[in-house]
Coordinates of C-alpha atoms in Angstrom, one line a residue:
Chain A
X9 CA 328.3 -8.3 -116.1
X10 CA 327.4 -5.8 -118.9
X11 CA 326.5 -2.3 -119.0
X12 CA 323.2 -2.2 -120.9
X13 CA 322.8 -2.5 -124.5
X14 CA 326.7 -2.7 -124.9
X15 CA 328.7 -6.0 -124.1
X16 CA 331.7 -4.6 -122.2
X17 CA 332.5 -6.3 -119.5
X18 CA 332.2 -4.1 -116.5
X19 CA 333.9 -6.2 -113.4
X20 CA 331.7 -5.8 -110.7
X21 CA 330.7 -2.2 -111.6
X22 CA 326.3 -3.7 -111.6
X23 CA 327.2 -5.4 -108.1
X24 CA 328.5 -2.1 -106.7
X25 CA 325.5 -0.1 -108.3
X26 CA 323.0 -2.6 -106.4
X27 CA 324.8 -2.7 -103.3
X28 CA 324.9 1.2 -103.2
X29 CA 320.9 1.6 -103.9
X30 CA 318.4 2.2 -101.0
X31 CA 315.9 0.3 -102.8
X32 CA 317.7 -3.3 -103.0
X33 CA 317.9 -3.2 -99.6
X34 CA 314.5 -2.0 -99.1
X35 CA 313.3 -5.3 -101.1
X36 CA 315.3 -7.6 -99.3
X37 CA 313.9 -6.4 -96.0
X38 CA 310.3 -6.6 -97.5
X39 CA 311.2 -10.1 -99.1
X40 CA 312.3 -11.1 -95.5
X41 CA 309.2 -9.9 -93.9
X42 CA 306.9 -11.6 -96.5
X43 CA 309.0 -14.9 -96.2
X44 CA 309.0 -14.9 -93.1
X45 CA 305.1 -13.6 -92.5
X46 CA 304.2 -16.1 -95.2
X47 CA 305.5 -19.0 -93.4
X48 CA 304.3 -18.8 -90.0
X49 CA 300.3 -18.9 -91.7
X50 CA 301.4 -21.8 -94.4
X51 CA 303.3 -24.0 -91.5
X52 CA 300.7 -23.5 -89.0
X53 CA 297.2 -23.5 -90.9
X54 CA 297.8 -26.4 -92.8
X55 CA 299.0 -28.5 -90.1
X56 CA 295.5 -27.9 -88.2
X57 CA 293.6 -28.7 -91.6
X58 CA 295.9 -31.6 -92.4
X59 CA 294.8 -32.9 -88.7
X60 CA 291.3 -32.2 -89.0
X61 CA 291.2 -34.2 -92.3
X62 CA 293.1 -36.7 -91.1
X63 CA 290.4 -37.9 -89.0
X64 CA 287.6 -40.1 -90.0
X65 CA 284.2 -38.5 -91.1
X66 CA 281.6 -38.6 -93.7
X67 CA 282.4 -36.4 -96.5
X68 CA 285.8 -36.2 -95.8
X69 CA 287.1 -37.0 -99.4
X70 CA 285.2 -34.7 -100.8
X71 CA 286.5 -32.3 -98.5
X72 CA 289.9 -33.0 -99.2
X73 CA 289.4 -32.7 -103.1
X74 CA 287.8 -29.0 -102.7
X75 CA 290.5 -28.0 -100.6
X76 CA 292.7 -28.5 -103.6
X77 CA 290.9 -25.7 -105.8
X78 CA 292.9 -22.5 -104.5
X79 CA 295.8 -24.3 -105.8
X80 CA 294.9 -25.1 -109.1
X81 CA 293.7 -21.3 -109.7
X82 CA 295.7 -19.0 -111.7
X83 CA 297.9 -16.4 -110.2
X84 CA 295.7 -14.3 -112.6
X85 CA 292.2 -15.4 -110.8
X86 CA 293.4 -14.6 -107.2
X87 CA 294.7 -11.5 -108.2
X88 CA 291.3 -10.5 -110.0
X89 CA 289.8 -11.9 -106.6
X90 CA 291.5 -9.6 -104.5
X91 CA 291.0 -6.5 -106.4
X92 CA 287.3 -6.8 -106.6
X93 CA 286.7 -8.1 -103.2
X94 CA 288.9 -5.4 -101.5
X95 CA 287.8 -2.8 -104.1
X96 CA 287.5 0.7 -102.3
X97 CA 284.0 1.4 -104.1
X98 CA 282.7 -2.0 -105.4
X99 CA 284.5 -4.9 -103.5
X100 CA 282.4 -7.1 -100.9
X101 CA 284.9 -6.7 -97.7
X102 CA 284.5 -2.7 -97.9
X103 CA 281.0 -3.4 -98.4
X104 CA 280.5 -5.7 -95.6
X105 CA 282.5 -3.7 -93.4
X106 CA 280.3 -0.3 -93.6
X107 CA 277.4 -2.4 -93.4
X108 CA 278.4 -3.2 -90.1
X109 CA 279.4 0.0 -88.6
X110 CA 283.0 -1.8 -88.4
X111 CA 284.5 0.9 -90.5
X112 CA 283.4 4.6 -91.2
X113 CA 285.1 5.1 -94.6
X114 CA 285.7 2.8 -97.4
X115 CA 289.6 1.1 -97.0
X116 CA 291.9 1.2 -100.5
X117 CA 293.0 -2.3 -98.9
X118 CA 296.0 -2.6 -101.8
X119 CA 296.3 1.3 -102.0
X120 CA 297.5 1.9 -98.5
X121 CA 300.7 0.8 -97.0
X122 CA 299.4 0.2 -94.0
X123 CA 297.4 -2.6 -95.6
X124 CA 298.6 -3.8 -99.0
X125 CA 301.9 -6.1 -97.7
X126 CA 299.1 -8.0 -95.2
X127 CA 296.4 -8.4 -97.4
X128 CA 298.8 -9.7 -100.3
X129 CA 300.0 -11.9 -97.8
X130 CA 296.9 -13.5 -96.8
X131 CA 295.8 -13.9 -100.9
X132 CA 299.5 -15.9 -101.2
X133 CA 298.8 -18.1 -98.5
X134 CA 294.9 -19.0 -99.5
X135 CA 296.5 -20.1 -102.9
X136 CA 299.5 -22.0 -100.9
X137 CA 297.1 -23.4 -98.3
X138 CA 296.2 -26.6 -100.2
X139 CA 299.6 -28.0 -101.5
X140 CA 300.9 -27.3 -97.9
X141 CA 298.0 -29.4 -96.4
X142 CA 298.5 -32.1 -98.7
X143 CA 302.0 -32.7 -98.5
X144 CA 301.4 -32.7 -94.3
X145 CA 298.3 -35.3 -94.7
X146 CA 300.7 -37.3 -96.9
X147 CA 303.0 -37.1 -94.3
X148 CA 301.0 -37.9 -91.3
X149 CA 299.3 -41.2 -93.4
X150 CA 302.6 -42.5 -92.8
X151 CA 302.2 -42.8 -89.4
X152 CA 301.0 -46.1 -88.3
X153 CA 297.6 -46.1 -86.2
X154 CA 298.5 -48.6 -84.0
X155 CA 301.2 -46.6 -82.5
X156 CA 298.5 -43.9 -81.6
X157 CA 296.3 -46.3 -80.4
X158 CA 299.0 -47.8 -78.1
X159 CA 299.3 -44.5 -77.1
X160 CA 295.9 -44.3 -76.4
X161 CA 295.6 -47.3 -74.6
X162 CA 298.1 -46.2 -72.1
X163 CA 296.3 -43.1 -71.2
X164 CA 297.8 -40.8 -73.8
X165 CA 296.0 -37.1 -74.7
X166 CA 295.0 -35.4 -77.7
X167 CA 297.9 -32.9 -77.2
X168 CA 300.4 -35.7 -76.0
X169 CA 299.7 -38.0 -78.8
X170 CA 300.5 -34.7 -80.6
X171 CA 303.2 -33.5 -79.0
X172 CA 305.0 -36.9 -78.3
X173 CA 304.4 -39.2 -81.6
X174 CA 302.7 -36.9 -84.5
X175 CA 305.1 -34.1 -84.2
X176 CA 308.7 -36.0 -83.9
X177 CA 307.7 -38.0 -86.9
X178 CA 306.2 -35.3 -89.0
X179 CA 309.4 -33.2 -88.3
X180 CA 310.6 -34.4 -91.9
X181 CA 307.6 -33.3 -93.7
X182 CA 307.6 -30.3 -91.8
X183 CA 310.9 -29.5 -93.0
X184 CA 310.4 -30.2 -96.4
X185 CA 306.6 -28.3 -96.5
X186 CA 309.4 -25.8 -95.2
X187 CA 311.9 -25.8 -97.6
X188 CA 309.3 -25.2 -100.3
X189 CA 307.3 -22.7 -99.1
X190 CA 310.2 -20.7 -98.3
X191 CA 311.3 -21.0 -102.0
X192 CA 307.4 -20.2 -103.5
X193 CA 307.1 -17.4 -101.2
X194 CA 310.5 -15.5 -101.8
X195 CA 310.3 -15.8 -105.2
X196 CA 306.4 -14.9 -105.5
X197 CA 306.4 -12.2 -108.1
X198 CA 303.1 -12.8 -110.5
X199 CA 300.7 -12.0 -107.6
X200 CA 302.1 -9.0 -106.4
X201 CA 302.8 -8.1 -109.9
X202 CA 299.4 -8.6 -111.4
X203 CA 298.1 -6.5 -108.3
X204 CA 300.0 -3.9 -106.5
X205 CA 303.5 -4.2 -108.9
X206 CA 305.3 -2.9 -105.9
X207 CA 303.1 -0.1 -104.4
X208 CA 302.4 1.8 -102.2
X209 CA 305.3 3.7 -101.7
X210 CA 307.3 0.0 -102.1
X211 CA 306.0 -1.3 -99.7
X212 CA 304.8 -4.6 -101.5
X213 CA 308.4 -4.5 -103.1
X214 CA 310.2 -7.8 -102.9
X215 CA 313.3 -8.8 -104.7
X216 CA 311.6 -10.3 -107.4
X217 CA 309.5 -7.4 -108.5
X218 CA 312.7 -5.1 -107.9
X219 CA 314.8 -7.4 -110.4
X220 CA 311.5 -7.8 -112.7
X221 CA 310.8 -4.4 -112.6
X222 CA 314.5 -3.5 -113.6
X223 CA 315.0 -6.0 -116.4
X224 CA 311.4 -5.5 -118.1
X225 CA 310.5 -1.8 -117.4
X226 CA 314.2 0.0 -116.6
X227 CA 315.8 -2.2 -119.3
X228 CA 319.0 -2.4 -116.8
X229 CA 320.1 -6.3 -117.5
X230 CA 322.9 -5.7 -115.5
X231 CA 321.6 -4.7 -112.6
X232 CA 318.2 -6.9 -112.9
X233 CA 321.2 -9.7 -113.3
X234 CA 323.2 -8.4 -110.4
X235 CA 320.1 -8.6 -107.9
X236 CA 319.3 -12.3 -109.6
X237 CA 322.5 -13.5 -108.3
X238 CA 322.5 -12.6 -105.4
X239 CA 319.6 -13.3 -104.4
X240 CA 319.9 -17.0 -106.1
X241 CA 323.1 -17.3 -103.8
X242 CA 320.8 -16.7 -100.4
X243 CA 318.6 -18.6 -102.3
X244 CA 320.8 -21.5 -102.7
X245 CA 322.9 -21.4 -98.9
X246 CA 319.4 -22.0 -97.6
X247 CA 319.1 -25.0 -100.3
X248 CA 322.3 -26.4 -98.9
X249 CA 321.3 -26.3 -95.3
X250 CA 318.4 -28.2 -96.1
X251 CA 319.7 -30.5 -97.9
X252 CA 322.5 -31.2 -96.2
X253 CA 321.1 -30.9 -92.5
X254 CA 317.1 -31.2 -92.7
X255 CA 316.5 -34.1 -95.8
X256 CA 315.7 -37.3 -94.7
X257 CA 314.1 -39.5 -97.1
X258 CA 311.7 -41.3 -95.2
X259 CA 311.8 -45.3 -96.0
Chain B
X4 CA 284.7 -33.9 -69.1
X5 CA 286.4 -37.3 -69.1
X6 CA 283.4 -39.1 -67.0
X7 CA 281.4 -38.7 -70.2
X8 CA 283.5 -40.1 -73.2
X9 CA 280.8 -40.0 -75.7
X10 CA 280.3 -36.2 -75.2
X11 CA 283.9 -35.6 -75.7
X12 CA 284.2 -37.8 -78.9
X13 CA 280.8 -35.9 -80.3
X14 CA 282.4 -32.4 -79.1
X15 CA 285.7 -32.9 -80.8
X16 CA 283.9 -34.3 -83.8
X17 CA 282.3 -31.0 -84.1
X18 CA 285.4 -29.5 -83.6
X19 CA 286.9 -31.2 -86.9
X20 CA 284.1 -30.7 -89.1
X21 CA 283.9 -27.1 -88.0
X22 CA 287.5 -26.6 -88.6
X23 CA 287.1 -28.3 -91.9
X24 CA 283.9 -26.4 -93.3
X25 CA 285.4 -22.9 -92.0
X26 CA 288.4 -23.9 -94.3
X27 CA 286.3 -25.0 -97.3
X28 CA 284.2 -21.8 -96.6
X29 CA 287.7 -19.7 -97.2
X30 CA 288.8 -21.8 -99.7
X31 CA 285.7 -21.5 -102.0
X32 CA 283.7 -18.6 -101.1
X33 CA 285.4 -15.8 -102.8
X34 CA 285.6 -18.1 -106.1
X35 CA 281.6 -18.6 -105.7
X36 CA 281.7 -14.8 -105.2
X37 CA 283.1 -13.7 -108.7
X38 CA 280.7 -16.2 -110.5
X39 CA 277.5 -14.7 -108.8
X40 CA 279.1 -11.7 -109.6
X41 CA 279.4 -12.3 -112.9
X42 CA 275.9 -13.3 -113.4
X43 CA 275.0 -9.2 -112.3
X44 CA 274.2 -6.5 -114.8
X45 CA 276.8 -4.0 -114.8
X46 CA 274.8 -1.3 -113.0
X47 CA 274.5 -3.5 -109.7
X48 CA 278.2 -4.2 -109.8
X49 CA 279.4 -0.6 -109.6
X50 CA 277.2 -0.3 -106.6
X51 CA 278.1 -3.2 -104.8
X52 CA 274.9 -4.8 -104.7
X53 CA 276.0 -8.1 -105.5
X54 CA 273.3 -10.4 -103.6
X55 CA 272.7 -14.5 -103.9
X56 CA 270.4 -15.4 -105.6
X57 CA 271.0 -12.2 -107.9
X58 CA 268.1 -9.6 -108.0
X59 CA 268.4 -9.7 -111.8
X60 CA 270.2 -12.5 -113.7
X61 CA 272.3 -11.5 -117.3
X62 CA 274.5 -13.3 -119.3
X63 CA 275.2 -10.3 -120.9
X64 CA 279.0 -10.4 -120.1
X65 CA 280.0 -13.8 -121.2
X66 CA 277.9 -12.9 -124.4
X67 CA 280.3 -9.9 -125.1
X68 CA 283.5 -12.4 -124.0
X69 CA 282.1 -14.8 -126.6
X70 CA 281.6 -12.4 -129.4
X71 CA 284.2 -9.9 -129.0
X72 CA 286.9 -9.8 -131.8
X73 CA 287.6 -6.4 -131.7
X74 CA 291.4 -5.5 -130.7
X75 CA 292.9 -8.5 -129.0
X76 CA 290.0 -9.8 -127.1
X77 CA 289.3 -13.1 -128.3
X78 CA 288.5 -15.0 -125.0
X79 CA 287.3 -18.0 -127.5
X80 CA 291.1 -17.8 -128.8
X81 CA 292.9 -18.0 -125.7
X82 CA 291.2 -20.7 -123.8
X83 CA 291.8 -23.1 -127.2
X84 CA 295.7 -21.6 -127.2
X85 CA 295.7 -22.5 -123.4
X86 CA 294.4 -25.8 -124.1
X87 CA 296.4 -26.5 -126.5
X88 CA 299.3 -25.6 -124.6
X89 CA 299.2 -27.5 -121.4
X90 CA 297.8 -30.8 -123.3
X91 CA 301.1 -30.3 -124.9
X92 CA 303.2 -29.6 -121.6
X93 CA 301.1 -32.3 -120.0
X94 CA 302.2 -34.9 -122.7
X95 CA 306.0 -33.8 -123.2
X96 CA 306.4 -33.2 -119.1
X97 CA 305.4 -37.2 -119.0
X98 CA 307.3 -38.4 -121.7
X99 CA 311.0 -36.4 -120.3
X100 CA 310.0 -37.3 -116.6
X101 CA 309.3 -40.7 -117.2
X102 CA 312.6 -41.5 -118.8
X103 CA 314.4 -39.4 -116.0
X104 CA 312.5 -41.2 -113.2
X105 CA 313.0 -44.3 -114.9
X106 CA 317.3 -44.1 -114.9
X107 CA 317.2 -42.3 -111.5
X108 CA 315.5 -45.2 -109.9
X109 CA 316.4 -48.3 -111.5
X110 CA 320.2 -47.4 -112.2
X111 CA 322.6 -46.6 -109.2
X112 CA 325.3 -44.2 -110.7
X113 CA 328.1 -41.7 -109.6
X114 CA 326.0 -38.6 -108.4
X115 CA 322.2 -40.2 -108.6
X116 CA 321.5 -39.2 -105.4
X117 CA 322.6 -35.6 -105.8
X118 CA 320.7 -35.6 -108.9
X119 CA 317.9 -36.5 -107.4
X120 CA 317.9 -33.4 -104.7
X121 CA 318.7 -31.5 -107.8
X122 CA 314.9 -31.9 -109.1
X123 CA 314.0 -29.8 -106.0
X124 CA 317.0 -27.6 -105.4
X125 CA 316.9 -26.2 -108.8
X126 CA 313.4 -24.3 -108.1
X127 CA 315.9 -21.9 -105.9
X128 CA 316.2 -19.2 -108.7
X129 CA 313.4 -17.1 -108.6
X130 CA 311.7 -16.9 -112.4
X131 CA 312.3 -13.0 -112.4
X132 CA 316.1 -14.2 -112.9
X133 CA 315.6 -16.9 -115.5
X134 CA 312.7 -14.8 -117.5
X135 CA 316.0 -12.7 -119.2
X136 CA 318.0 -16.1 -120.3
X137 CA 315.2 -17.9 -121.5
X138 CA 313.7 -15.0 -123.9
X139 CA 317.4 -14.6 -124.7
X140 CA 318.0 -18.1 -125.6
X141 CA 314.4 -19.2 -127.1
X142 CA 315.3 -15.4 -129.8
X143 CA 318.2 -17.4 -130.7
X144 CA 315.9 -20.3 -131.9
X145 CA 313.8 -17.9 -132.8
X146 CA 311.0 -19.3 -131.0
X147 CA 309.6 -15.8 -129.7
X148 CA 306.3 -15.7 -130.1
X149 CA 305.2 -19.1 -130.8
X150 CA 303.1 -21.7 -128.8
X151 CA 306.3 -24.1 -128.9
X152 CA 308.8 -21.9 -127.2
X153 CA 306.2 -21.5 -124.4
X154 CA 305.1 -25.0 -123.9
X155 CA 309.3 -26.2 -123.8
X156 CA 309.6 -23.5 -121.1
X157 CA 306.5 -24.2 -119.4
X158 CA 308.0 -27.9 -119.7
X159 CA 311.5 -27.2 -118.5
X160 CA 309.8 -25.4 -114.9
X161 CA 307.5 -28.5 -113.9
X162 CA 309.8 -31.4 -115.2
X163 CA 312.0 -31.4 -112.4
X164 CA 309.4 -31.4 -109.6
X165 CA 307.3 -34.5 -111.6
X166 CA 310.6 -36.4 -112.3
X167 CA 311.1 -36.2 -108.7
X168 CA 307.1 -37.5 -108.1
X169 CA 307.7 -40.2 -110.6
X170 CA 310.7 -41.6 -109.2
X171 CA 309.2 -42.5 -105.9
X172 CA 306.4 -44.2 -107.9
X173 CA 308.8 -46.2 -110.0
X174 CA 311.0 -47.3 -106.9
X175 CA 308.0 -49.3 -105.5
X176 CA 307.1 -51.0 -108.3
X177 CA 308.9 -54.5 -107.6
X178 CA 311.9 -55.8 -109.7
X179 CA 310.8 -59.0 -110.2
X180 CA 308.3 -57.8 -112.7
X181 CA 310.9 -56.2 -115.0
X182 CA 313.1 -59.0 -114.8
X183 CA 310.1 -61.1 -116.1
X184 CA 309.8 -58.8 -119.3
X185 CA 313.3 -59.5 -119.7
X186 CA 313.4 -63.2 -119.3
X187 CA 310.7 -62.6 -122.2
X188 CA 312.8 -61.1 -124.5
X189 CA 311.5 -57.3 -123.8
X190 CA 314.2 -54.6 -124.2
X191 CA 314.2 -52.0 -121.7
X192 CA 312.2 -49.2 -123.7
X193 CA 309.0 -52.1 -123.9
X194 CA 309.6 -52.6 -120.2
X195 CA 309.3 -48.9 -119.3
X196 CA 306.5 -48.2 -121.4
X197 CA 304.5 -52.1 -121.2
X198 CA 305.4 -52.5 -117.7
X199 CA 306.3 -49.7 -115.6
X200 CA 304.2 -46.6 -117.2
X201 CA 301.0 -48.9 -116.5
X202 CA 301.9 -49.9 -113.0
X203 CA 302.7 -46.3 -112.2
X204 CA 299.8 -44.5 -113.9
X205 CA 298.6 -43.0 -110.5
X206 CA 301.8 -41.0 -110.9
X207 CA 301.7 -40.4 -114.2
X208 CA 298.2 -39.2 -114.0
X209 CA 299.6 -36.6 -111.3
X210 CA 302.6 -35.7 -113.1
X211 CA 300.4 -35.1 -116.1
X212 CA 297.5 -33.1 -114.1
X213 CA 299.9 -31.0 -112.0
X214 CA 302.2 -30.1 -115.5
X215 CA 299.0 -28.7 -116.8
X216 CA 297.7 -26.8 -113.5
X217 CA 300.8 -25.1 -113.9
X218 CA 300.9 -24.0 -117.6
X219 CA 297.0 -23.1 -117.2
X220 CA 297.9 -20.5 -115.0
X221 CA 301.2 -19.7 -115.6
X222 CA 301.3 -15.9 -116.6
X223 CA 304.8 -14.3 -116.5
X224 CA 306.5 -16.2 -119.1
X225 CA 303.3 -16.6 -121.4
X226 CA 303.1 -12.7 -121.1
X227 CA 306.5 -12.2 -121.9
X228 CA 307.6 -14.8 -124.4
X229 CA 304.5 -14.2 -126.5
X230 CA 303.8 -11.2 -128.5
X231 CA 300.9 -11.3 -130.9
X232 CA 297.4 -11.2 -129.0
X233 CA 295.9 -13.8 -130.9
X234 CA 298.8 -16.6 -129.7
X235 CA 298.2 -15.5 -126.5
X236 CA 297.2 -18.0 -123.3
X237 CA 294.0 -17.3 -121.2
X238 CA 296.3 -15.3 -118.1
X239 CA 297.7 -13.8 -120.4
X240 CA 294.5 -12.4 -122.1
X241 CA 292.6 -12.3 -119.1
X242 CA 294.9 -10.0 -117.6
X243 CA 294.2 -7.0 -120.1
X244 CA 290.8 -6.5 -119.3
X245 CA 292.6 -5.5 -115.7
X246 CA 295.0 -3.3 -116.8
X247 CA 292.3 -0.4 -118.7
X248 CA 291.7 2.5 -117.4
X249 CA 287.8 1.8 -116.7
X250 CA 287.9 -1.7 -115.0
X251 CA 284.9 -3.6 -116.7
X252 CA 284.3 -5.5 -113.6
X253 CA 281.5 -7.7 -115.7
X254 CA 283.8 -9.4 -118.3
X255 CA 286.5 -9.1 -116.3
X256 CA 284.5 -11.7 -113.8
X257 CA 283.1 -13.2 -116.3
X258 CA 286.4 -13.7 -117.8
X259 CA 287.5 -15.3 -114.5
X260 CA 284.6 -18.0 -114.4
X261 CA 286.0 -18.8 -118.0
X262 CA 289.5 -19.1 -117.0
X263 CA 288.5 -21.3 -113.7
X264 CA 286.0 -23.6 -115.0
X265 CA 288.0 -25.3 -117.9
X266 CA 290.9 -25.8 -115.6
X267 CA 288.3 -27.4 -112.6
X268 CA 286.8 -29.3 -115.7
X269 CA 289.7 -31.1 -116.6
X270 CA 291.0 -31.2 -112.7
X271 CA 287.9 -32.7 -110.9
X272 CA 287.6 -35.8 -112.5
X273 CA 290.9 -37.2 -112.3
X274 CA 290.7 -35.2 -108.6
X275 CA 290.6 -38.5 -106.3
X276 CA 293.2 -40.3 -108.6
X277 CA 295.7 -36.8 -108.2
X278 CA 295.2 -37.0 -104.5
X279 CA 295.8 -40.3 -103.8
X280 CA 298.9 -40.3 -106.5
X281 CA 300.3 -37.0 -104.5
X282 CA 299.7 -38.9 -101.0
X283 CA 302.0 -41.6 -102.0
X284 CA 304.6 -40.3 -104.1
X285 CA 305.4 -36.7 -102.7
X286 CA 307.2 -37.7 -99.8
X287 CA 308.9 -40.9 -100.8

């Protein structure tokens, strides 16, 4: 609660500077959109993958240990990955695009703000992809096969051994692949950071590059602190819900 | 459809394995991308031509990573800093966790719960928030720019989540055992590390693997908290050949191989044991 470089406390003068810029509220609505984008792939895509490896076939613990390598890449080799492969002039996808007649001109895929929120959305959830799938196939080992087979026995489908016995008891995994995610993606800074740092025209700007960009390039603790907070409070109500309403510690 | 079982059974096979190898194809092509890519003269990168197998095969980037020592660019430097590093985080994250899993499972006190659901509440605050405090606070000790202020911070973000993974691990190893160490005359720091470290080592081995995944690529705080090139980690290194004004796009893939493959290395091996360690502790 300090104006920058001298210690006097202010009151709430940094909280009324961030609540009267354009641009807070421009990140939260972005950091909304990209949670929220951000979850529907990395709740729905692992769940398919988790069942698909779930299921007996040869090979599949190899597959499941190669699945794992997105996740244990640096933020700083995904973010090198998407520059060259979506590079204007050089990258593959532009490449393969003009090859095919898809596309007429080469696409600046992080340059243009029709395109840079997407495509760093996409690059977050290949890195996320894994660890969600894992904690999904951890939670549907703990189903026992001889209720499915029951199931099966008494004439039960794909989709209503899905719908009826997989999905109620994977609601707590669910919840918690949830809970997770939601925190890793709001808070996803050295991606964007290492790639875009907020461009084009902010429209990769999420609350955590806003407060980074503030503390480490504007030198304005105050405010940088002021955003921190508050977004640490959202942060923290949705903590509470979950805890308090969505935990279950399975036995 | 249903008169023919064995059809459907072979079709939704298919179905599976497709699903499964377009994944694996997602998951792995770009990263088999930048190595081929790296393998290319310089002259074929700028003009896309990037074929497998490669028209003309050089090793002329990771020769100029290798020798480089002009500037900051030791690549040599950073991958033993890095190693160094998260062998370090690896071993303290184990030693903190294990006592913290240890009381949180075997003693039943005001609050454990809660403390428990702490480990994963606290990862809430985004880093961009804690990045100020902790530089502020590590100046204080003056522990700027040194490899130890880095690898108590890099401790301090994955302790929490593998105290969490350790507990379950712990919980299911059955009393009776430690009670036999005690009837022996063990005191509780033999049981923990004669009895219940060995019994848990699938979850040590993961707490251990995934505290060093995360300091190998951890770049923000390594960025930020050190100053001199030559302490710096590989992300941190790695990510100045990005920011020039000429992208070298052959060191700067080559660079990528070298910051991947040490990590995959290390990861592989103890790959089956992680997995099977994560499948019964993370949801416990």
């Amino acid at each position: 609660m300090t104006r920058a470089g001298v210690n006097e406390y202010v009151g709430l003068f940094n909280y009324q500077k961030v609540l009267s810029s354009s641009l807070f509220y421009q990140a939260v609505v972005n950091s909304l959109r990209w949670t929220g984008l951000s979850l529907a792939i990395q709740l729905s895509v692992p769940l398919i993958l988790a069942l698909a490896l779930n299921q007996r076939f040869w090979g599949n613990s190899l597959a499941r240990v190669l699945m794992l390598v997105p996740w244990i890449m640096p933020t700083v080799v995904v973010a090198i990955m998407l520059r060259w492969l979506m590079e204007p002039n050089v990258g593959l996808i532009n490449h393969l695009l003009l090859a095919l007649s898809i596309i007429r001109e080469p696409i600046d895929f992080l340059g243009r703000t029709q395109s840079a929120f997407l495509t760093l959305v996409c690059a977050n959830s290949w890195q996320f992809l894994p660890f969600g799938t894992l904690l999904i196939l951890a939670g549907l080992q703990t189903i026992p096969r001889d209720v499915l087979e029951a199931a099966w026995v008494d004439g039960a489908g794909v989709w209503q051994r899905f719908r009826y016995i997989i999905f109620p008891l994977l609601g707590p995994v669910i919840g918690f692949v949830f809970f997770l995610a939601f925190v890793w993606n709001f808070n996803t800074l050295g991606l964007i950071w290492l790639t875009t740092q907020g461009g084009p025209l902010n429209t990769t700007l999420t609350l955590p590059v806003l407060i980074y960009r503030r503390a480490f390039r504007g030198f304005a603790m105050g405010e940088a602190a002021a955003m921190g907070s508050l977004a640490s409070v959202a942060l923290m109500i949705v903590g509470v819900f979950y805890f308090k309403y969505l935990w279950k510690r399975p036995t | 459809m249903t008169r023919f079982p064995v059809i459907r059974k072979t079709l939704g096979r298919c179905l599976i394995i497709g699903i499964v190898l377009l994944f694996l194809f997602i998951a792995l092509f770009p990263l088999f991308w930048i190595f081929i890519g790296s393998l290319h003269p310089t002259a074929d990168l700028l003009q896309a031509r990037v074929t497998f197998p490669p028209a003309h095969i050089t090793l002329d980037h990771y020769q100029t990573l290798f020798h480089a020592q002009y500037g900051v660019k030791l690549f040599v430097r950073y991958i033993k800093n890095s190693l160094m590093v998260g062998l370090s985080v690896a071993c303290l994250t184990i030693a903190i966790a294990g006592f913290g899993a240890y009381g949180l499972s075997r003693y039943r006190f005001w609050g454990s719960e809660t403390m428990s659901r702490i480990m994963l509440f606290v990862y809430v605050f985004p880093q961009s928030l804690i990045l100020v405090p902790i530089y502020v606070l590590l100046a204080h000790f003056r522990l700027i720019d040194s490899h130890f202020g880095l690898i108590i911070t890099h401790t301090a973000l994955v302790a929490p989540f593998c105290t969490w993974l350790l507990r379950s691990f712990f919980e299911a190893i059955p009393r009776e055992l430690e009670e036999a160490a005690a009837v022996e005359g063990a005191n509780w720091l033999q049981i923990l590390i004669h009895v219940l470290l060995p019994l848990a080592s699938p979850g040590v081995v993961t707490a251990g693997i995934y505290a060093l995944v995360v300091s190998w690529g951890e770049y923000m705080f390594a960025v930020n908290l050190l100053m001199s090139g030559a302490k710096w980690t590989v992300p941190a290194g790695l990510a100045t050949y990005m920011t020039e004004q000429a992208i070298e796009w052959g060191q700067l893939l080559a660079g990528t191989v070298l910051t991947a493959v040490p990590i995959l290395i290390i990861f592989l091996p103890f790959a089956k044991y992680f997995l099977r360690g994560f499948l019964e502790g993370a949801l416990k």
